Coordinates of C-alpha atoms in Angstrom, one line a residue:
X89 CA 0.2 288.9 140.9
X90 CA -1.7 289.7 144.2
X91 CA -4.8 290.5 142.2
X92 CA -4.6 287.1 140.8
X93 CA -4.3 285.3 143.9
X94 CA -6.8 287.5 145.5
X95 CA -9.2 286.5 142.6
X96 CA -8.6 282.7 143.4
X97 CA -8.5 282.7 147.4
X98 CA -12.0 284.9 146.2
X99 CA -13.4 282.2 144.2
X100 CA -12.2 279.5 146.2
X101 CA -13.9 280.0 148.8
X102 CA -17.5 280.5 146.9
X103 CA -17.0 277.0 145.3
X104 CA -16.3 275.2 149.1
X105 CA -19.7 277.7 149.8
X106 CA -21.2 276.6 147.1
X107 CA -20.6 273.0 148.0
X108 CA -21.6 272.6 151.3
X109 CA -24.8 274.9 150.3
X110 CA -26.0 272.5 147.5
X111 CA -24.3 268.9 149.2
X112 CA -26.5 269.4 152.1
X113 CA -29.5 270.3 150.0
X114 CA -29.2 266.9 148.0
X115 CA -28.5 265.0 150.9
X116 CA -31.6 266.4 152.4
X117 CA -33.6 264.7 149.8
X118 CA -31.0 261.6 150.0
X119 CA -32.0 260.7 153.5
X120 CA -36.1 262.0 152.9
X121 CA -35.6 259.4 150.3
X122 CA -33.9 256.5 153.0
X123 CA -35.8 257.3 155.5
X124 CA -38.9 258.2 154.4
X125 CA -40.6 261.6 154.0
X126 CA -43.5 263.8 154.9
X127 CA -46.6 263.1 152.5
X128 CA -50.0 263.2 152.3
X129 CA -49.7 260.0 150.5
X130 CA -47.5 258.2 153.4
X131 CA -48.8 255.8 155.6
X132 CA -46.6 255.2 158.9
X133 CA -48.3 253.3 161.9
X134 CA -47.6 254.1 165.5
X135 CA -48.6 252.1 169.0
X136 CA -49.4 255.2 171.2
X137 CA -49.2 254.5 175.0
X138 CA -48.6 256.2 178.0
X139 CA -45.5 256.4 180.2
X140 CA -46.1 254.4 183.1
X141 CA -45.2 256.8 186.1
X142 CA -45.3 256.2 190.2
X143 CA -49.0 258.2 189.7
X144 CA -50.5 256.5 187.1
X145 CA -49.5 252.9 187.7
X146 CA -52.6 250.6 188.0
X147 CA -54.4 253.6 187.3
X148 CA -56.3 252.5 183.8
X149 CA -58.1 255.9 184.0
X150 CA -54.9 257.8 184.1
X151 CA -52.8 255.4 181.6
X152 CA -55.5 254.9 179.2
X153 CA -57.0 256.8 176.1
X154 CA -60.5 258.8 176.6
X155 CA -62.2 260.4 174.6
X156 CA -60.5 263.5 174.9
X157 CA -57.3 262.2 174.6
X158 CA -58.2 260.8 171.3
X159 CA -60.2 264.2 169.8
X160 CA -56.8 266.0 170.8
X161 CA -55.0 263.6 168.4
X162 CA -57.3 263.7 165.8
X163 CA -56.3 267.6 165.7
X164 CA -52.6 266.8 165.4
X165 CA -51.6 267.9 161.6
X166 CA -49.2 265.2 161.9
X167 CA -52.0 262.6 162.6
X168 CA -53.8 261.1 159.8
X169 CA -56.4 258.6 161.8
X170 CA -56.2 257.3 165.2
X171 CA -57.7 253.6 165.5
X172 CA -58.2 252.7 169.8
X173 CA -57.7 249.1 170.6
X174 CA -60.4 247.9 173.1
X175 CA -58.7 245.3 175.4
X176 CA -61.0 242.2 177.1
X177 CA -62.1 242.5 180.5
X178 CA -62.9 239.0 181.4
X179 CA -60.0 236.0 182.2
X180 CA -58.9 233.9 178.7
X181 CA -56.8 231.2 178.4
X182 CA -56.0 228.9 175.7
X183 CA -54.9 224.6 175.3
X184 CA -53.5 223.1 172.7
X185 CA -54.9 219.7 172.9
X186 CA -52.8 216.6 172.5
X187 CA -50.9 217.8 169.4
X188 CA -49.8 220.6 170.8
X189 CA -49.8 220.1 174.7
X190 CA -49.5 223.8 175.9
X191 CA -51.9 226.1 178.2
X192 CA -51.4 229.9 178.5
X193 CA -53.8 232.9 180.0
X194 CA -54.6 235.3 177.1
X195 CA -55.1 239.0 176.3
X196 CA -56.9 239.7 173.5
X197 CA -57.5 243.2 171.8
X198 CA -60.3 244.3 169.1
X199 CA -59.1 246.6 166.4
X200 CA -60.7 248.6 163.4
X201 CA -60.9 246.0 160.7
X202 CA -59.7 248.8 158.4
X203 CA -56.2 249.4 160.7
X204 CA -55.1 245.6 160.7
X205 CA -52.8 245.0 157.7
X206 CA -54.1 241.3 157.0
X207 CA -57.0 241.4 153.8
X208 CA -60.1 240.2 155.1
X209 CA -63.5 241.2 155.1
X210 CA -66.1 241.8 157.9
X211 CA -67.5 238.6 156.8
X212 CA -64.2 236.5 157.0
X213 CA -62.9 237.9 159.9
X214 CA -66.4 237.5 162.6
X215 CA -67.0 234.8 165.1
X216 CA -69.2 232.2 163.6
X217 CA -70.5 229.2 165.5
X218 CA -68.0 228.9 168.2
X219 CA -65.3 229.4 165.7
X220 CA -63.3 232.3 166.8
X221 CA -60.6 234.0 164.0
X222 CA -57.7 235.5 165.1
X223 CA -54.7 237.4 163.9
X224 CA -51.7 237.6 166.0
X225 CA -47.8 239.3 165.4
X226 CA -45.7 237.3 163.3
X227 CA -43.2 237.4 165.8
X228 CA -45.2 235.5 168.4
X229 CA -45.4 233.2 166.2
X230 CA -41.5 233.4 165.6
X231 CA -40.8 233.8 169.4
X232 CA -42.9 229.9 168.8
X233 CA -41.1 228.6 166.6
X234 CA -37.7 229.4 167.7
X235 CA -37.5 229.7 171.7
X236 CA -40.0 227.9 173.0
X237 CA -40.8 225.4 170.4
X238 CA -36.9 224.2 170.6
X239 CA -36.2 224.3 174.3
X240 CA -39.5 222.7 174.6
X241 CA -39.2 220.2 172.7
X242 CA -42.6 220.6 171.0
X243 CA -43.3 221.0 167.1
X244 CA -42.2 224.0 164.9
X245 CA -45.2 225.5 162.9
X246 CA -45.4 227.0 159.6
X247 CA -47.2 230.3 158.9
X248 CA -49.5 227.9 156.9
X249 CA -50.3 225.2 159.2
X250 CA -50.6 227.2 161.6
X251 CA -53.8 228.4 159.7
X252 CA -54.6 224.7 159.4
X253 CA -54.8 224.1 163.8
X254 CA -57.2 224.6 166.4
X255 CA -56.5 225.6 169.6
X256 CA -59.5 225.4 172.3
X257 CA -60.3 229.1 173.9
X258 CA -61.6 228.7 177.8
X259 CA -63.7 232.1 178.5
X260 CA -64.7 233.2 181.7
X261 CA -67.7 235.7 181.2
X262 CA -70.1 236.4 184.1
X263 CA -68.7 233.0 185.9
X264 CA -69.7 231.1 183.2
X265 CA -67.1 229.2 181.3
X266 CA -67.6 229.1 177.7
X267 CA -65.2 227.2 175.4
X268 CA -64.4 228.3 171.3
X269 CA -62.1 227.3 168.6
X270 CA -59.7 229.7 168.0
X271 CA -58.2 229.8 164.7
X272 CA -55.4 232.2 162.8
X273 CA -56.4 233.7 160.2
X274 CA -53.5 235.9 159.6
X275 CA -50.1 237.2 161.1
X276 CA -49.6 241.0 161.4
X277 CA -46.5 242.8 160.9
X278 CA -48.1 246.3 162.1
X279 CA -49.9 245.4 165.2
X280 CA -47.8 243.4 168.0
X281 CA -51.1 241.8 169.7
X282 CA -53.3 239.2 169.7
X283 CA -56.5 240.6 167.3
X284 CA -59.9 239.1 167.9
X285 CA -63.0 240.4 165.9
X286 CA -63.6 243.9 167.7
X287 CA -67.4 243.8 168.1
X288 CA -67.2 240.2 169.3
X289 CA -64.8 241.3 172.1
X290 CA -66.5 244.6 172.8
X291 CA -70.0 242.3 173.5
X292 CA -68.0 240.0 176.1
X293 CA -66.7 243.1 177.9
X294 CA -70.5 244.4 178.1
X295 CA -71.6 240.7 179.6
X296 CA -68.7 241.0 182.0
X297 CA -69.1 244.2 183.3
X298 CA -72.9 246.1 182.1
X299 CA -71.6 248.8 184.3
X300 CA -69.0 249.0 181.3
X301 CA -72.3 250.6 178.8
X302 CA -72.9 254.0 181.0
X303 CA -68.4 254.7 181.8
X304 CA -66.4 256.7 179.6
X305 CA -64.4 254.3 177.2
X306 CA -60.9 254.1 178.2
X307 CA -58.6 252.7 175.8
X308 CA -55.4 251.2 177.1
X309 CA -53.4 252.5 173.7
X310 CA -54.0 253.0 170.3
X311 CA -53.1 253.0 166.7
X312 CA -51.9 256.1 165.1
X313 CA -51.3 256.3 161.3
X314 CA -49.2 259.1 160.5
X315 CA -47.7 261.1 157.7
X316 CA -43.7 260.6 158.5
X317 CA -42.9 258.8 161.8
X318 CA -39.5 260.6 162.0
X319 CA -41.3 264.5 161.8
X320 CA -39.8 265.5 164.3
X321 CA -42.8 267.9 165.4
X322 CA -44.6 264.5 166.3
X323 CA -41.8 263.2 168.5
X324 CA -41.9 266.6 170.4
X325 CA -45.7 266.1 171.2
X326 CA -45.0 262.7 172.3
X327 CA -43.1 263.8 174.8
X328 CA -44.5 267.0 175.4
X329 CA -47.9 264.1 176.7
X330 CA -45.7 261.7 177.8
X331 CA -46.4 259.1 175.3
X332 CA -44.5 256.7 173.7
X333 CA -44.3 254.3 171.1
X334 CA -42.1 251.1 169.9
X335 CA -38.3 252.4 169.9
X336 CA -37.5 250.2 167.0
X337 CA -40.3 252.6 165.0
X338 CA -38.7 255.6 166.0
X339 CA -34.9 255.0 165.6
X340 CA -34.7 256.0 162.1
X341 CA -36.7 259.0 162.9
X342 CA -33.8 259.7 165.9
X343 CA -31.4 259.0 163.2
X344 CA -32.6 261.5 160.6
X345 CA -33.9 264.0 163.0
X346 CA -29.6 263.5 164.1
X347 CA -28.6 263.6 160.4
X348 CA -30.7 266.5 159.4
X349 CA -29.2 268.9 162.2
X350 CA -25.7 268.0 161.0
X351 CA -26.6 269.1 157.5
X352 CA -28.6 272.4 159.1
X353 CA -24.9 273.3 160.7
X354 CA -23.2 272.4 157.4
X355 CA -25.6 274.6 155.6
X356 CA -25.2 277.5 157.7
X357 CA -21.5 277.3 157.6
X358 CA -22.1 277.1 153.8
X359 CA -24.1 280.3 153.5
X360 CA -21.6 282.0 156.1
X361 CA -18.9 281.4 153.3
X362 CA -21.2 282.5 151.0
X363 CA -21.7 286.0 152.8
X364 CA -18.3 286.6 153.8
X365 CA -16.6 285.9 150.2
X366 CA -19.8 288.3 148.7
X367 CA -18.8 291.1 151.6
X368 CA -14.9 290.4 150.1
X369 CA -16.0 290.7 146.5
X370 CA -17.8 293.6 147.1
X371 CA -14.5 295.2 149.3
X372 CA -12.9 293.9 145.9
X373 CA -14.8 295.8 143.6
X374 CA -14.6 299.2 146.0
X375 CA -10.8 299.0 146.3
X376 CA -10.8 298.6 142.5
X377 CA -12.9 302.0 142.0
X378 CA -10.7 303.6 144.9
X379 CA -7.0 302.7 142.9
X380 CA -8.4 303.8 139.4
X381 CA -10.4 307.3 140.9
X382 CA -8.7 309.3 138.5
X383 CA -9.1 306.7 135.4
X384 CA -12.8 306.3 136.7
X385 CA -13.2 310.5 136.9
X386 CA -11.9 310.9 133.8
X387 CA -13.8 308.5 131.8
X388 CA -16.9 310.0 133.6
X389 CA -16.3 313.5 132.8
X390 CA -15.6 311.8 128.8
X391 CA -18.9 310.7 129.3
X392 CA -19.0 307.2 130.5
X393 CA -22.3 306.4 132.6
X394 CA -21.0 305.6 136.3
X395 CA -24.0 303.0 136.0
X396 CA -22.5 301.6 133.1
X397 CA -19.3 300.8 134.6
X398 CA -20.5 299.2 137.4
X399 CA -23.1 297.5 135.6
X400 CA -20.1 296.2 133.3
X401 CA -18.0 294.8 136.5
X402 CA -20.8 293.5 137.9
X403 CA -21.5 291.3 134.8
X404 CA -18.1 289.9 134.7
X405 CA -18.3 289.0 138.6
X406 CA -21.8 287.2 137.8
X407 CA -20.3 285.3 134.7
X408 CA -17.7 284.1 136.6
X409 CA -19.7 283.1 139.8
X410 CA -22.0 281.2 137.2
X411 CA -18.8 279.1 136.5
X412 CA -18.4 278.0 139.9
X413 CA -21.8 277.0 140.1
X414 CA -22.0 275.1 137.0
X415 CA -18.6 273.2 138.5
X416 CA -20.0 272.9 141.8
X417 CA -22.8 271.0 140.4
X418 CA -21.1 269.3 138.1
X419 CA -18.6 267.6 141.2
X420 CA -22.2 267.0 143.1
X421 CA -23.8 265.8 140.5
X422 CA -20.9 263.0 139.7
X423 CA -21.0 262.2 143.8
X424 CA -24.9 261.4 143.8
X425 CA -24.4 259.3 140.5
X426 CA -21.0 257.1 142.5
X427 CA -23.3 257.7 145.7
X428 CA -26.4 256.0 143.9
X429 CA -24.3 253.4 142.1
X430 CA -22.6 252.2 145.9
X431 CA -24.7 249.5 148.1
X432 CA -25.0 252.0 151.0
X433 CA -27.7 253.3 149.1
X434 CA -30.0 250.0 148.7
X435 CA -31.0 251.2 144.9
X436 CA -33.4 253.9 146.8
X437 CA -31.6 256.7 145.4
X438 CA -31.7 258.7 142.0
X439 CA -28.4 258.3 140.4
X440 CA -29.1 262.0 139.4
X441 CA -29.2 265.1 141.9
X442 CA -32.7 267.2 141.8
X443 CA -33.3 269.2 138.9
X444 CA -34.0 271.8 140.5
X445 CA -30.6 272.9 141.6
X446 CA -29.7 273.2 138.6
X447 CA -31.6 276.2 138.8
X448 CA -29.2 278.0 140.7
X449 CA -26.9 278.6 138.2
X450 CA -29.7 280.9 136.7
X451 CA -31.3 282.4 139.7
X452 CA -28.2 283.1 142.0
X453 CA -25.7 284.8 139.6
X454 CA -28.8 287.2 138.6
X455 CA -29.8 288.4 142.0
X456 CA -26.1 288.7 143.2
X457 CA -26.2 290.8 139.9
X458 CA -28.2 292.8 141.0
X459 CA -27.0 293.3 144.5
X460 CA -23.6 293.8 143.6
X461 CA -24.3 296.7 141.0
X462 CA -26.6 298.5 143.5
X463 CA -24.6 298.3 146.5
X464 CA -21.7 299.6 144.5
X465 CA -23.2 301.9 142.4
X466 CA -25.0 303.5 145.5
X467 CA -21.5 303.6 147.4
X468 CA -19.7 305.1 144.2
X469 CA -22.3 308.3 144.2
X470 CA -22.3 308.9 148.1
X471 CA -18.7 308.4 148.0
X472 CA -17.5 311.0 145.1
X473 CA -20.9 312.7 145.2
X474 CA -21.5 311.9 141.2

């Protein structure tokens, strides 16, 4: 009776091992899949900038981007392309006429055509005449239309109206005001700026400030496109440099660099479960050998290969651990399928676990096969000297 309850205290515990080991495997690739993953084929966008700090403040050469800065990034294996924004260095400002009666200074930065997620070409998106395209974030245009439009009392605008107006861009380059139409061409989701054609801008700065062609570029930020914006690798270089980025991009990499540490400590208690009930099995099998000595002795000195026997009890441990496994899986396997099935998962998840685990009823009864028969069989011929 005390060997039976031994045996199921003993297999008990594998199968909670078991399930922790292979729960936090799945849910690895659960939340790789929710939050995205790490792939040459992913394509994640960062705003790098630098902290402001009492030393750098006002201090473009200190809080911008040179040269250096940039080849350093390049060289990060998390980094896929880095894209600097070149900011204006002459005074903007823009009017809305008599429809829309408004007047604001500007900013504008160029960008990479190839970085801005609106499809134009070179030739759509270039100044021509004194027609001057530009692409700004969707939510300006939302901050617009629903704070200052309303408390304003001035019209809402439509994504594609707004295409449709005109607004008159004053330019003050070498104290000589010039005056352009500006017109949107797109909104952006990526880049939360207001995007003028890059070489356009770039030739304004040079007017502005000649001085500008012999410096060192200094870029006040730039656009990173990166492999998985929640490696957590990349977040410790970012603050190992003191940079930083839009917090809204990086919360779900704080939440699964949170959620993957959980499961690390859930693993580890799994595989502590797993050592200690294989250190009890194999206490198991010696105190087995130890009570039946003289039944062991006998049957060697009959003939019966000490190998053999262990071999033999060793077999029937492995059979049975492959049982657990195969019910282990079976109770995972029926969670991911309820898991994949609930709305927490937002139809992003397989309703079946990776095949690969299923693997591991194979693989792991075979090598515990093996290190169960040699451990013993090497005990049994030091300890009786066979």
């Amino acid at each position: 009776m005390k060997k039976i309850f031994n045996s199921i205290i003993l297999y008990a515990g594998l199968f909670i091992a078991f399930i922790l080991v292979i729960s936090c495997l799945q849910l690895y690739e659960n939340a790789n899949r929710l939050f995205g993953s790490k792939s040459s084929d992913s394509n994640y966008w960062l705003t790098f900038s630098k902290k402001l700090t009492p030393d750098n403040i006002g201090r473009k050469e200190l809080l911008g981007f040179n040269e250096n800065d940039i080849a350093k990034l390049k060289k990060w294996s998390e980094i896929k392309t880095v894209y600097p924004f070149s900011a204006n260095e002459f005074k903007a400002s823009a009017n809305g006429g008599d429809f829309i009666p408004f007047y604001t200074d500007l900013y504008f930065e160029g960008l990479d055509l190839k970085a801005i997620d609106i499809p134009l070409t070179d030739d759509e998106f270039q100044v021509k005449g004194d027609v001057i395209p530009i692409i700004i974030s969707r939510e300006y245009l939302n901050l617009y239309n629903y704070g200052f439009a309303l408390n304003q009392g001035l019209p809402q605008i439509s994504e594609d109206f707004a295409k449709k107006i005109e607004i008159n861009i004053n330019i003050v380059v070498n104290k000589q005001n010039k005056t352009y139409k500006g017109r949107m061409v797109g909104l952006s989701d990526r880049i939360h700026s207001v995007l003028i054609p890059k070489k356009f801008l770039d030739s304004l700065n040079l007017a502005e400030n000649p001085q500008l062609a012999n410096q060192p570029k200094i870029y006040n930020r730039v656009l990173v496109q990166v492999k998985d914006s929640g490696d957590e690798g990349l977040i410790s270089k970012m603050k190992e440099n003191n940079y930083e980025s839009n917090q809204e991009s990086l919360r779900s990499a704080k939440i699964k660099s949170k959620l993957f540490l959980v499961l690390k400590a859930i693993a580890i208690l799994g595989i502590f479960i797993f050592a200690l009930c294989l250190y009890i099995i194999v206490s198991f099998i010696k105190i087995q050998f130890l009570e039946k000595q003289e039944e062991v002795s006998i049957k060697n000195s009959l003939g019966y290969s000490p190998k053999k026997m262990v071999s033999d009890i060793s077999k029937r441990f492995s059979i049975n651990l492959m049982i657990v496994l195969a019910l282990s899986l079976i109770l995972i396997a029926a969670g991911q399928y309820f898991l994949a099935k609930s709305s927490v998962s937002n139809g992003l998840l397989s309703i079946y676990i990776n095949p690969w685990l299923w693997t591991a009823i194979i693989i792991i009864p075979i090598l515990v096969y093996f290190f169960v028969k040699e451990l013993i069989y090497r005990w049994l011929l030091r300890s009786w000297k066979i």
